Amino acid sequence: MAFGYSFVNLSEAEKSQRRELLDLYAATAQWSILIVFAVFQLSFLLSWMLEPRAEERPKSPFGRPPKLKGPGWIAKAQHLPRSFSWWAAAPVAEGWGTRAEWIAGLVWTAWLLFLSFYQTGNDYLHLTKRFGIVGASQLPLHYLLAIRSRYSPPQLLTRLSHEQIKTAHQILGRIITFMFILHASFYLNFFVMSGFLQKRIKDLDVIFGVVSIIMFMAMNTTALSIVRKWSYKVFYTMHIVFASLLIIPLYFHVHHIRKYVLEVCVIIVLNQVLRAYSLRTYSGTISMIPGTNLVQVRVPLISPNKETKWRPGQHVYLSRPTGAPTSFGVYEMFVLRNQTNPFTIASLAEQDKHLLLVARTLNGNTKQLAKLARSLHSQDGVEVPSIPIALEGPYGSTSRLPDLTKFDRVLLVAGGVGATFIVPIYRSLVEHEGHSFRNSQPRFVWAVRKFAETQWAFPASRGEEDAEFGSEGVQTDNEVEVCVTQPSGSDLQGENADDGMELAEAEHLIPFEEEMEKPRKGMVLRAGRPDVHAIVDEVFTTSAGSVAVITCGPRGMTKQLRESVGRWVRQGREVYWHNETFGW
């Protein structure tokens, strides 16, 4: 056999020793993740020790940040990890993940392969079994990384958000599939070489193993970005259904991995409990933003003191509403909880006294939301009726953002509906009393296709009706730079167009075009795409200190922004970078 392995006949004592080694290295593979968590804790300790003490500054909604400056050798020591982090966060290729993801994935794969080969001697079946049990030992961690709740153990131990940890979940899923494919391929070769294939392929343990491999490969295939973009519903449904059913064939495959399967069952129950804790039913309205293909969901907060546990830029998972005026039952809640999409909270809950969700109409749930919005509007031409709305959350990485008021300059860049993430952060900075900036107010640049798409952030003056809406929208003397990329023509055309757009909505485009020459308070309008390079250079040249860059928008825009910021990072500038994206 290849690589010095062969089919060997073992005594009962040798088989018992092989089983002990299989269990030992599977346990080592499972618990070695504690070393990774320990490294995180050590890095937190070192950061705390290197952090220079400074006087207290006014608090902001984002909590306490790491200090960026230090004396002499400390500043140099801090620059090296920042430079490496910037390099590692760069994508390997379009759609192929970052360098850090590849490095982490290859290191963990190499570790698991080492545990699979070590002390297997020349026993081919020992190696084959080791592939399977080492891969199975990663299943509990794989499911644990999928928990969204802020009470997730990996989030608590690493201080990373679910959006950051889900990348590890995706990578580990591919590694487990790779280990299982090795396990199945080596066993198939053994059956063929030994002449047992026709007999063994009919045995239940083999059948359950084959079914498990097929389900794993199906989940990995539907999790590819191209499939998620084509149909988020297909990806999400396949993932939820197969992840729940997979434990059945795995449990009956072989009894040696059942303890890992049972651990997975406990984690699944924990996840459902945490999700149920985060799931609440509200009464809200759904409507279309006139002149656009944007749909907005507005949820008034009846008891703001109890319900305003929201941070700027967080998101919720919206269950697709039915429009029924009655409350959801247990069964309906269970079904709707698995028909969800992430929506960023575009409002400041405490200040606005409501949650505002805005999304562009695409295929899937957002298209159904748009249809529901039009049907509800057609029932009553004046007032949109309230319907039950189920929201799960809040989630999001903004709870881990540093205190932006401590930076010398802050640059916020949004593209399209990516402003639903940026606008609340911007408002929390410029409208919150007691905030003080080192240098100047943050610079906010927002690129939109049509001026009408800014309505939710810059509501038109309603005169006496303003009292009904309180301080909704951007209310500040500091101006947001709005770049309109399509100053003429309908924004309802193109790949994201909604074929159901009614003529009455399209007619709203005309008055909004006229308002291009009289923008609302708090904004300055420019035609064309923003000059990203010039904007970045202006921010960095007007201050020699630290700079925070927060962005959310189309991939092309964020890529160009990162390239421009990267030139200053390579010159040694202190930069905090955050690019908000949704992967599922």
XYZ file of C-alpha atoms in Angstrom:
584
model
C 0.000 0.000 0.000
C 1.030 3.601 -0.468
C 2.943 5.643 2.137
C 3.956 2.514 4.054
C 0.399 1.578 5.101
C -1.079 -1.877 4.587
C -3.980 -4.057 5.664
C -2.826 -5.750 8.873
C -4.384 -8.428 11.037
C -4.545 -7.392 14.686
C -5.106 -9.393 17.835
C -7.877 -8.453 20.245
C -5.355 -6.719 22.506
C -3.994 -4.700 19.572
C -7.524 -3.733 18.504
C -8.228 -2.563 22.049
C -5.051 -0.476 22.013
C -6.056 0.995 18.636
C -9.431 1.975 20.061
C -7.732 3.724 22.981
C -5.537 5.700 20.587
C -8.533 6.621 18.442
C -10.415 7.991 21.455
C -7.322 9.738 22.813
C -6.517 11.705 19.673
C -10.174 12.489 18.997
C -10.401 13.996 22.482
C -7.145 15.882 21.887
C -8.550 17.303 18.655
C -11.753 18.383 20.368
C -10.248 20.047 23.431
C -7.280 21.648 21.685
C -9.569 24.560 20.815
C -9.056 25.638 24.429
C -5.512 26.614 23.453
C -6.958 29.026 20.896
C -9.272 30.540 23.505
C -6.305 30.825 25.908
C -4.348 32.738 23.253
C -7.227 35.219 22.990
C -7.226 35.708 26.756
C -3.452 36.208 26.746
C -3.743 38.830 24.005
C -6.376 40.673 26.048
C -4.054 40.641 29.050
C -1.111 41.944 27.017
C -3.259 44.678 25.479
C -4.360 45.739 28.939
C -0.766 45.775 30.200
C 0.474 47.800 27.211
C -2.430 50.216 27.330
C -1.226 53.546 28.723
C -3.351 54.994 31.485
C -5.222 58.133 30.570
C -7.831 60.411 32.067
C -11.425 59.418 31.663
C -13.273 60.900 28.709
C -17.014 61.257 28.145
C -18.639 57.916 27.436
C -20.132 56.996 24.086
C -22.600 54.291 23.027
C -19.725 52.027 21.978
C -18.084 51.435 25.331
C -14.426 51.620 26.193
C -11.805 51.374 23.387
C -8.229 50.191 23.257
C -5.703 53.036 23.359
C -3.843 53.507 20.127
C -0.802 55.414 21.304
C 1.969 54.691 23.703
C 5.500 55.881 24.469
C 8.442 54.816 22.322
C 8.894 51.074 22.070
C 5.253 50.444 23.046
C 4.035 52.389 20.015
C 6.381 50.381 17.790
C 5.230 47.124 19.371
C 1.623 48.095 18.699
C 2.330 48.979 15.059
C 3.611 45.512 14.111
C 0.427 43.579 14.945
C -1.677 46.301 13.313
C 0.354 46.058 10.111
C 0.118 42.266 10.126
C -3.625 42.416 10.821
C -4.137 44.733 7.862
C -2.114 42.452 5.589
C -3.907 39.336 6.835
C -7.348 40.888 6.362
C -6.721 41.423 2.626
C -8.610 39.019 0.332
C -6.632 36.290 -1.401
C -8.807 36.703 -4.486
C -12.305 37.886 -5.254
C -14.717 35.667 -3.332
C -11.952 33.419 -1.931
C -11.721 34.765 1.605
C -8.936 36.644 3.358
C -5.353 35.648 4.013
C -6.115 35.276 7.706
C -8.934 32.849 6.944
C -6.684 30.754 4.730
C -3.843 30.771 7.263
C -6.138 29.791 10.138
C -7.878 27.144 8.041
C -4.637 25.577 6.817
C -3.079 25.599 10.301
C -6.116 23.902 11.856
C -6.314 21.391 8.990
C -2.628 20.568 9.410
C -3.144 20.079 13.149
C -6.062 17.697 12.615
C -4.130 15.771 9.954
C -1.198 15.435 12.342
C -3.522 13.997 14.982
C -4.896 11.649 12.329
C -1.494 10.268 11.260
C 0.389 10.265 14.576
C 0.951 6.785 16.094
C -0.994 4.942 13.404
C 2.056 2.820 12.483
C 1.467 0.997 9.201
C -2.178 0.178 9.998
C -4.288 1.358 7.061
C -7.589 0.903 8.907
C -6.253 2.796 11.920
C -5.549 5.812 9.689
C -8.937 5.454 8.004
C -10.794 5.349 11.309
C -8.713 8.215 12.678
C -9.847 10.504 9.827
C -13.468 9.845 10.742
C -13.318 10.182 14.513
C -11.060 13.271 14.447
C -13.504 14.903 12.022
C -16.461 13.931 14.229
C -14.736 15.439 17.273
C -15.067 18.874 15.624
C -18.853 18.680 15.265
C -19.728 20.155 18.701
C -17.430 23.142 18.088
C -18.870 23.538 14.586
C -22.417 23.818 15.934
C -21.270 25.992 18.838
C -19.795 28.536 16.418
C -23.192 28.860 14.715
C -24.947 30.264 17.804
C -25.951 33.886 17.163
C -26.674 34.930 20.732
C -24.305 37.255 22.547
C -24.251 34.590 25.272
C -22.493 32.182 22.915
C -19.375 30.783 24.667
C -17.070 31.472 21.674
C -18.268 35.087 21.572
C -17.731 35.542 25.287
C -14.245 33.995 25.192
C -12.996 35.760 22.043
C -14.961 39.046 22.300
C -15.804 38.611 18.640
C -19.256 39.105 17.169
C -21.331 36.428 15.509
C -20.556 38.012 12.122
C -16.848 37.451 12.746
C -17.183 33.999 14.296
C -19.428 32.675 11.539
C -16.399 32.733 9.230
C -14.728 30.205 11.534
C -17.939 28.170 11.410
C -17.817 28.101 7.610
C -14.123 27.172 7.500
C -14.511 24.424 10.090
C -17.456 23.017 8.155
C -15.265 22.622 5.085
C -12.495 21.013 7.157
C -14.922 18.501 8.685
C -16.265 17.644 5.244
C -12.689 17.158 4.002
C -11.931 14.793 6.910
C -15.106 12.806 6.288
C -14.340 12.545 2.568
C -10.898 11.154 3.424
C -12.544 8.703 5.815
C -15.074 7.548 3.218
C -12.542 7.392 0.363
C -10.081 5.286 2.349
C -12.835 2.907 3.427
C -14.114 2.628 -0.156
C -10.617 1.743 -1.307
C -10.399 -0.880 1.455
C -13.723 -2.445 0.442
C -12.700 -2.568 -3.238
C -9.228 -3.960 -2.567
C -10.568 -6.563 -0.125
C -13.541 -7.592 -2.268
C -16.089 -6.572 0.406
C -17.795 -3.751 -1.502
C -20.931 -5.626 -2.606
C -21.510 -6.950 0.880
C -20.637 -3.872 2.932
C -22.517 -1.385 0.778
C -25.742 -3.043 1.970
C -24.912 -2.766 5.671
C -26.711 -0.076 7.674
C -23.572 1.477 9.176
C -22.175 2.091 5.684
C -25.511 3.395 4.396
C -25.784 5.858 7.288
C -22.190 6.956 6.645
C -22.866 7.593 2.958
C -26.028 9.557 3.795
C -24.038 11.696 6.255
C -21.386 12.475 3.629
C -24.038 13.447 1.076
C -25.761 15.770 3.575
C -22.468 17.404 4.521
C -21.563 18.009 0.882
C -25.047 19.393 0.175
C -24.737 21.869 3.061
C -21.296 22.988 1.902
C -22.475 23.399 -1.684
C -25.539 25.470 -0.794
C -23.390 27.596 1.539
C -21.280 28.844 -1.386
C -21.636 32.583 -1.989
C -22.953 32.062 -5.509
C -25.836 29.957 -4.158
C -26.575 32.387 -1.303
C -26.772 35.258 -3.771
C -28.999 33.240 -6.091
C -31.399 32.220 -3.329
C -30.862 32.940 0.335
C -33.968 30.889 1.054
C -32.482 27.740 -0.530
C -29.263 28.148 1.445
C -30.963 28.861 4.760
C -33.583 26.117 4.426
C -31.054 23.468 3.406
C -28.717 24.510 6.196
C -31.350 24.448 8.934
C -33.026 21.217 7.794
C -29.844 19.226 7.120
C -28.061 20.494 10.234
C -30.966 19.206 12.323
C -31.388 15.885 10.492
C -27.694 15.106 10.173
C -27.429 13.917 13.771
C -29.679 10.927 12.962
C -27.453 9.117 10.405
C -24.343 10.113 12.358
C -25.735 8.628 15.558
C -26.535 5.292 13.902
C -23.337 5.176 11.827
C -20.990 3.909 14.581
C -21.310 4.043 18.354
C -17.810 5.510 18.863
C -18.896 9.003 17.777
C -22.233 9.045 19.590
C -20.890 11.124 22.465
C -20.046 13.893 19.994
C -23.491 13.606 18.417
C -25.122 13.875 21.845
C -23.031 16.978 22.564
C -24.321 18.421 19.295
C -27.896 17.713 20.436
C -27.276 19.654 23.651
C -25.875 22.590 21.659
C -28.869 22.542 19.293
C -31.219 22.736 22.280
C -29.132 25.557 23.780
C -29.273 27.456 20.490
C -33.052 27.109 20.283
C -33.449 28.308 23.874
C -31.271 31.357 23.243
C -33.087 32.113 19.989
C -36.453 31.819 21.725
C -35.189 34.216 24.406
C -34.207 36.739 21.700
C -37.429 36.333 19.682
C -40.221 38.817 20.337
C -43.440 39.759 18.599
C -44.202 43.415 17.973
C -46.907 45.369 16.200
C -45.599 47.388 13.269
C -46.164 48.609 9.730
C -44.634 47.685 6.383
C -44.588 50.143 3.486
C -42.703 51.068 0.333
C -40.565 54.201 0.260
C -42.077 56.294 -2.559
C -40.022 56.561 -5.739
C -37.760 53.618 -4.848
C -37.775 49.844 -4.587
C -36.951 50.103 -0.888
C -39.250 48.518 1.675
C -39.337 49.806 5.245
C -40.586 48.195 8.433
C -41.464 50.482 11.341
C -41.938 49.005 14.817
C -43.044 51.438 17.558
C -41.599 50.754 21.001
C -44.475 50.888 23.468
C -42.239 50.417 26.534
C -38.968 52.108 25.538
C -37.348 51.720 28.953
C -37.572 47.939 28.690
C -37.092 47.487 24.960
C -34.278 49.895 24.103
C -31.407 47.472 24.610
C -30.223 48.329 21.137
C -26.864 49.682 20.010
C -26.349 51.754 16.859
C -25.669 49.561 13.823
C -27.021 46.314 15.264
C -29.329 44.083 13.253
C -32.256 41.759 13.790
C -33.617 38.747 11.954
C -37.069 39.526 10.623
C -39.443 36.589 10.221
C -41.471 36.948 7.061
C -44.839 38.338 8.208
C -48.115 37.029 6.847
C -50.081 40.242 7.246
C -52.628 38.523 9.499
C -53.993 40.853 12.197
C -53.836 38.129 14.867
C -50.867 37.118 16.999
C -48.671 34.189 16.034
C -49.285 30.802 17.603
C -46.567 28.407 18.706
C -46.535 26.527 15.399
C -46.612 29.709 13.318
C -43.730 31.148 15.331
C -41.705 27.970 14.800
C -42.267 28.092 11.035
C -41.701 31.831 10.648
C -38.553 31.738 12.780
C -36.934 29.710 10.013
C -38.028 32.125 7.270
C -35.835 35.027 8.278
C -33.523 37.629 6.818
C -31.086 39.980 8.586
C -32.088 43.659 8.664
C -29.980 46.446 10.124
C -31.750 48.706 12.618
C -31.632 52.057 10.846
C -32.955 54.128 13.745
C -31.850 55.046 17.252
C -34.381 53.172 19.346
C -34.056 55.239 22.528
C -34.270 58.549 20.726
C -36.734 57.722 17.937
C -38.973 55.488 20.069
C -39.216 52.958 17.244
C -37.217 50.448 15.228
C -36.782 51.183 11.534
C -35.701 48.469 9.083
C -34.949 49.315 5.447
C -34.022 46.908 2.641
C -33.868 46.876 -1.130
C -36.369 44.632 -2.871
C -34.607 41.560 -4.238
C -35.767 37.993 -4.766
C -36.977 35.961 -1.827
C -38.268 37.409 1.436
C -37.735 41.066 0.516
C -39.845 40.618 -2.623
C -42.591 39.070 -0.507
C -42.319 41.985 1.914
C -42.766 44.439 -0.954
C -45.859 42.591 -2.169
C -47.272 42.572 1.340
C -46.571 46.304 1.728
C -48.506 47.094 -1.461
C -51.410 44.851 -0.521
C -51.682 46.467 2.911
C -51.495 49.949 1.395
C -54.211 49.131 -1.127
C -56.553 48.084 1.692
C -56.535 51.605 3.052
C -55.377 54.506 0.951
C -54.579 56.707 3.926
C -53.128 54.707 6.805
C -51.076 51.522 6.668
C -52.496 48.988 9.159
C -50.339 47.469 11.884
C -49.569 43.764 11.733
C -47.697 41.325 14.009
C -43.950 41.332 13.318
C -41.522 38.809 14.816
C -37.950 40.003 15.395
C -35.011 37.990 16.692
C -32.121 39.917 18.155
C -30.451 42.273 18.432
C -27.172 40.984 17.056
C -24.173 42.755 15.600
C -20.541 43.685 15.918
C -21.068 47.297 17.020
C -21.001 46.208 20.665
C -17.303 45.446 20.022
C -16.502 48.724 18.275
C -14.090 51.060 20.078
C -15.112 54.477 21.347
C -14.994 56.480 18.126
C -14.781 59.802 19.967
C -11.225 58.918 21.009
C -9.926 59.008 17.426
C -8.520 62.144 15.838
C -10.624 61.635 12.709
C -13.574 59.386 11.890
C -14.546 58.557 8.316
C -17.905 56.908 7.662
C -18.628 55.685 4.123
C -21.890 54.076 3.019
C -23.233 52.845 -0.277
C -26.971 52.451 -0.933
C -28.837 50.675 1.852
C -25.495 50.143 3.587
C -26.322 53.474 5.219
C -28.762 51.644 7.491
C -25.654 50.543 9.385
C -23.739 53.835 9.156
C -26.499 56.393 9.832
C -27.277 55.240 13.411
C -23.563 55.260 14.256
C -23.201 58.748 12.783
C -26.260 60.038 14.610
C -25.099 58.570 17.921
C -21.849 60.490 17.548
C -23.088 63.910 16.473
C -26.429 64.069 18.304
C -25.458 62.569 21.666
C -24.963 65.115 24.412
C -21.616 65.129 26.157
C -19.575 63.839 23.218
C -16.277 65.542 22.517
C -13.933 64.867 19.624
C -10.177 65.228 19.592
C -10.094 67.096 16.306
C -13.280 67.533 14.291
C -16.702 66.096 13.637
C -16.840 62.793 11.729
C -17.019 62.901 7.963
C -19.904 60.897 6.507
C -20.076 60.167 2.766
C -23.128 58.372 1.405
C -23.428 57.218 -2.232
C -26.957 56.512 -3.506
C -28.411 55.851 -6.916
C -31.374 58.171 -6.377
C -32.035 61.068 -4.055
C -35.333 59.400 -3.106
C -33.377 56.651 -1.345
C -32.377 59.093 1.411
C -35.961 59.716 2.584
C -35.811 57.358 5.548
C -32.708 59.145 6.922
C -33.728 62.706 5.945
C -37.516 62.882 6.244
C -39.216 65.785 4.491
C -40.514 68.591 6.666
C -44.054 67.840 7.838
C -44.755 71.082 9.623
C -47.040 70.404 12.543
C -46.853 66.673 11.821
C -43.234 66.604 12.982
C -44.462 66.300 16.532
C -45.818 62.865 15.686
C -42.433 61.595 14.595
C -40.268 63.275 17.239
C -36.603 63.646 16.261
C -36.656 60.941 13.605
C -33.876 61.069 11.032
C -30.610 62.979 10.950
C -30.952 66.141 13.050
C -27.577 67.887 13.108
C -25.829 70.968 11.808
C -22.965 68.776 10.581
C -23.573 67.940 6.905
C -23.686 64.484 5.381
C -22.186 64.336 1.894
C -24.745 62.573 -0.309
C -23.447 61.570 -3.745
C -26.226 60.772 -6.213
C -24.819 58.468 -8.888
C -27.902 58.484 -11.161
C -29.276 62.032 -11.094
C -31.812 61.256 -13.839
C -33.905 58.311 -14.932
C -35.646 55.610 -12.967
C -33.801 53.691 -10.309
C -36.290 50.889 -10.716
C -34.508 49.378 -13.661
C -31.724 46.833 -13.645
C -31.128 43.532 -12.004
C -32.641 44.573 -8.703
C -35.816 45.938 -10.201
C -39.136 44.786 -8.840
C -41.473 43.838 -11.642
C -44.427 44.578 -9.374
C -43.588 48.277 -8.939
C -46.754 50.210 -9.421
C -47.027 53.235 -11.682
C -48.142 55.454 -8.815
C -44.860 54.770 -7.013
C -42.748 55.484 -10.090
C -44.484 58.834 -10.504
C -42.911 59.970 -7.229
C -39.562 60.131 -9.002
C -40.367 63.500 -10.607
C -40.828 65.648 -7.487
C -37.806 64.051 -5.843
C -35.644 64.941 -8.848
C -36.758 68.534 -8.445
C -35.608 68.478 -4.812
C -32.041 67.821 -5.958
C -31.569 71.581 -6.016
C -32.996 72.090 -2.514
C -31.599 69.374 -0.248
C -32.907 68.985 3.273
C -31.228 70.108 6.441
C -28.164 68.091 7.387
C -26.980 67.140 3.905
C -24.991 68.467 0.985
C -25.689 66.965 -2.436
C -23.177 66.073 -5.141
C -23.759 64.433 -8.511
C -21.705 61.397 -9.489
C -19.700 58.806 -7.637
C -17.621 59.934 -4.656
C -13.885 60.370 -5.198
C -12.826 57.795 -2.615
C -9.075 58.447 -2.962
C -9.483 62.205 -2.483
C -11.800 61.711 0.503
C -9.356 59.366 2.246
C -6.402 61.664 1.548
C -8.286 64.634 2.992
C -9.090 62.764 6.205
C -5.527 61.543 6.746
C -3.739 64.750 5.746
C -5.810 66.978 8.020
C -4.736 65.007 11.072
C -1.531 63.213 12.036
C -3.256 61.134 14.714
C -5.402 58.031 14.762
C -8.181 57.502 12.220
C -11.233 55.239 12.354
C -12.796 54.149 9.049
C -16.229 52.468 9.164
C -17.887 51.364 5.930
C -20.838 49.376 4.661
C -21.772 49.134 1.019
C -21.150 47.442 -2.329
C -18.061 45.269 -2.583
C -16.479 47.419 -5.290
C -16.769 50.577 -3.222
C -15.369 49.006 -0.037
C -12.519 47.432 -2.011
C -11.521 50.821 -3.443
C -11.818 52.398 0.005
C -9.606 49.730 1.564
C -6.945 50.217 -1.107
C -6.900 53.959 -0.423
C -6.692 53.504 3.352
C -4.030 50.817 2.905
C -1.580 53.358 1.477
C -1.676 55.220 4.787
C -1.477 52.058 6.877
C 1.746 51.122 5.088
C 3.114 54.539 6.019
C 2.680 53.696 9.678
C -0.595 55.495 10.415
C -2.778 54.211 13.208
C -6.038 53.041 11.639
C -9.088 51.233 12.956
C -10.944 49.596 10.040
C -14.397 48.012 10.106
C -16.234 46.746 7.032
C -19.759 45.583 7.826
C -20.977 42.740 5.635
C -23.646 40.076 5.821
C -22.659 36.560 4.824
C -25.914 34.748 5.673
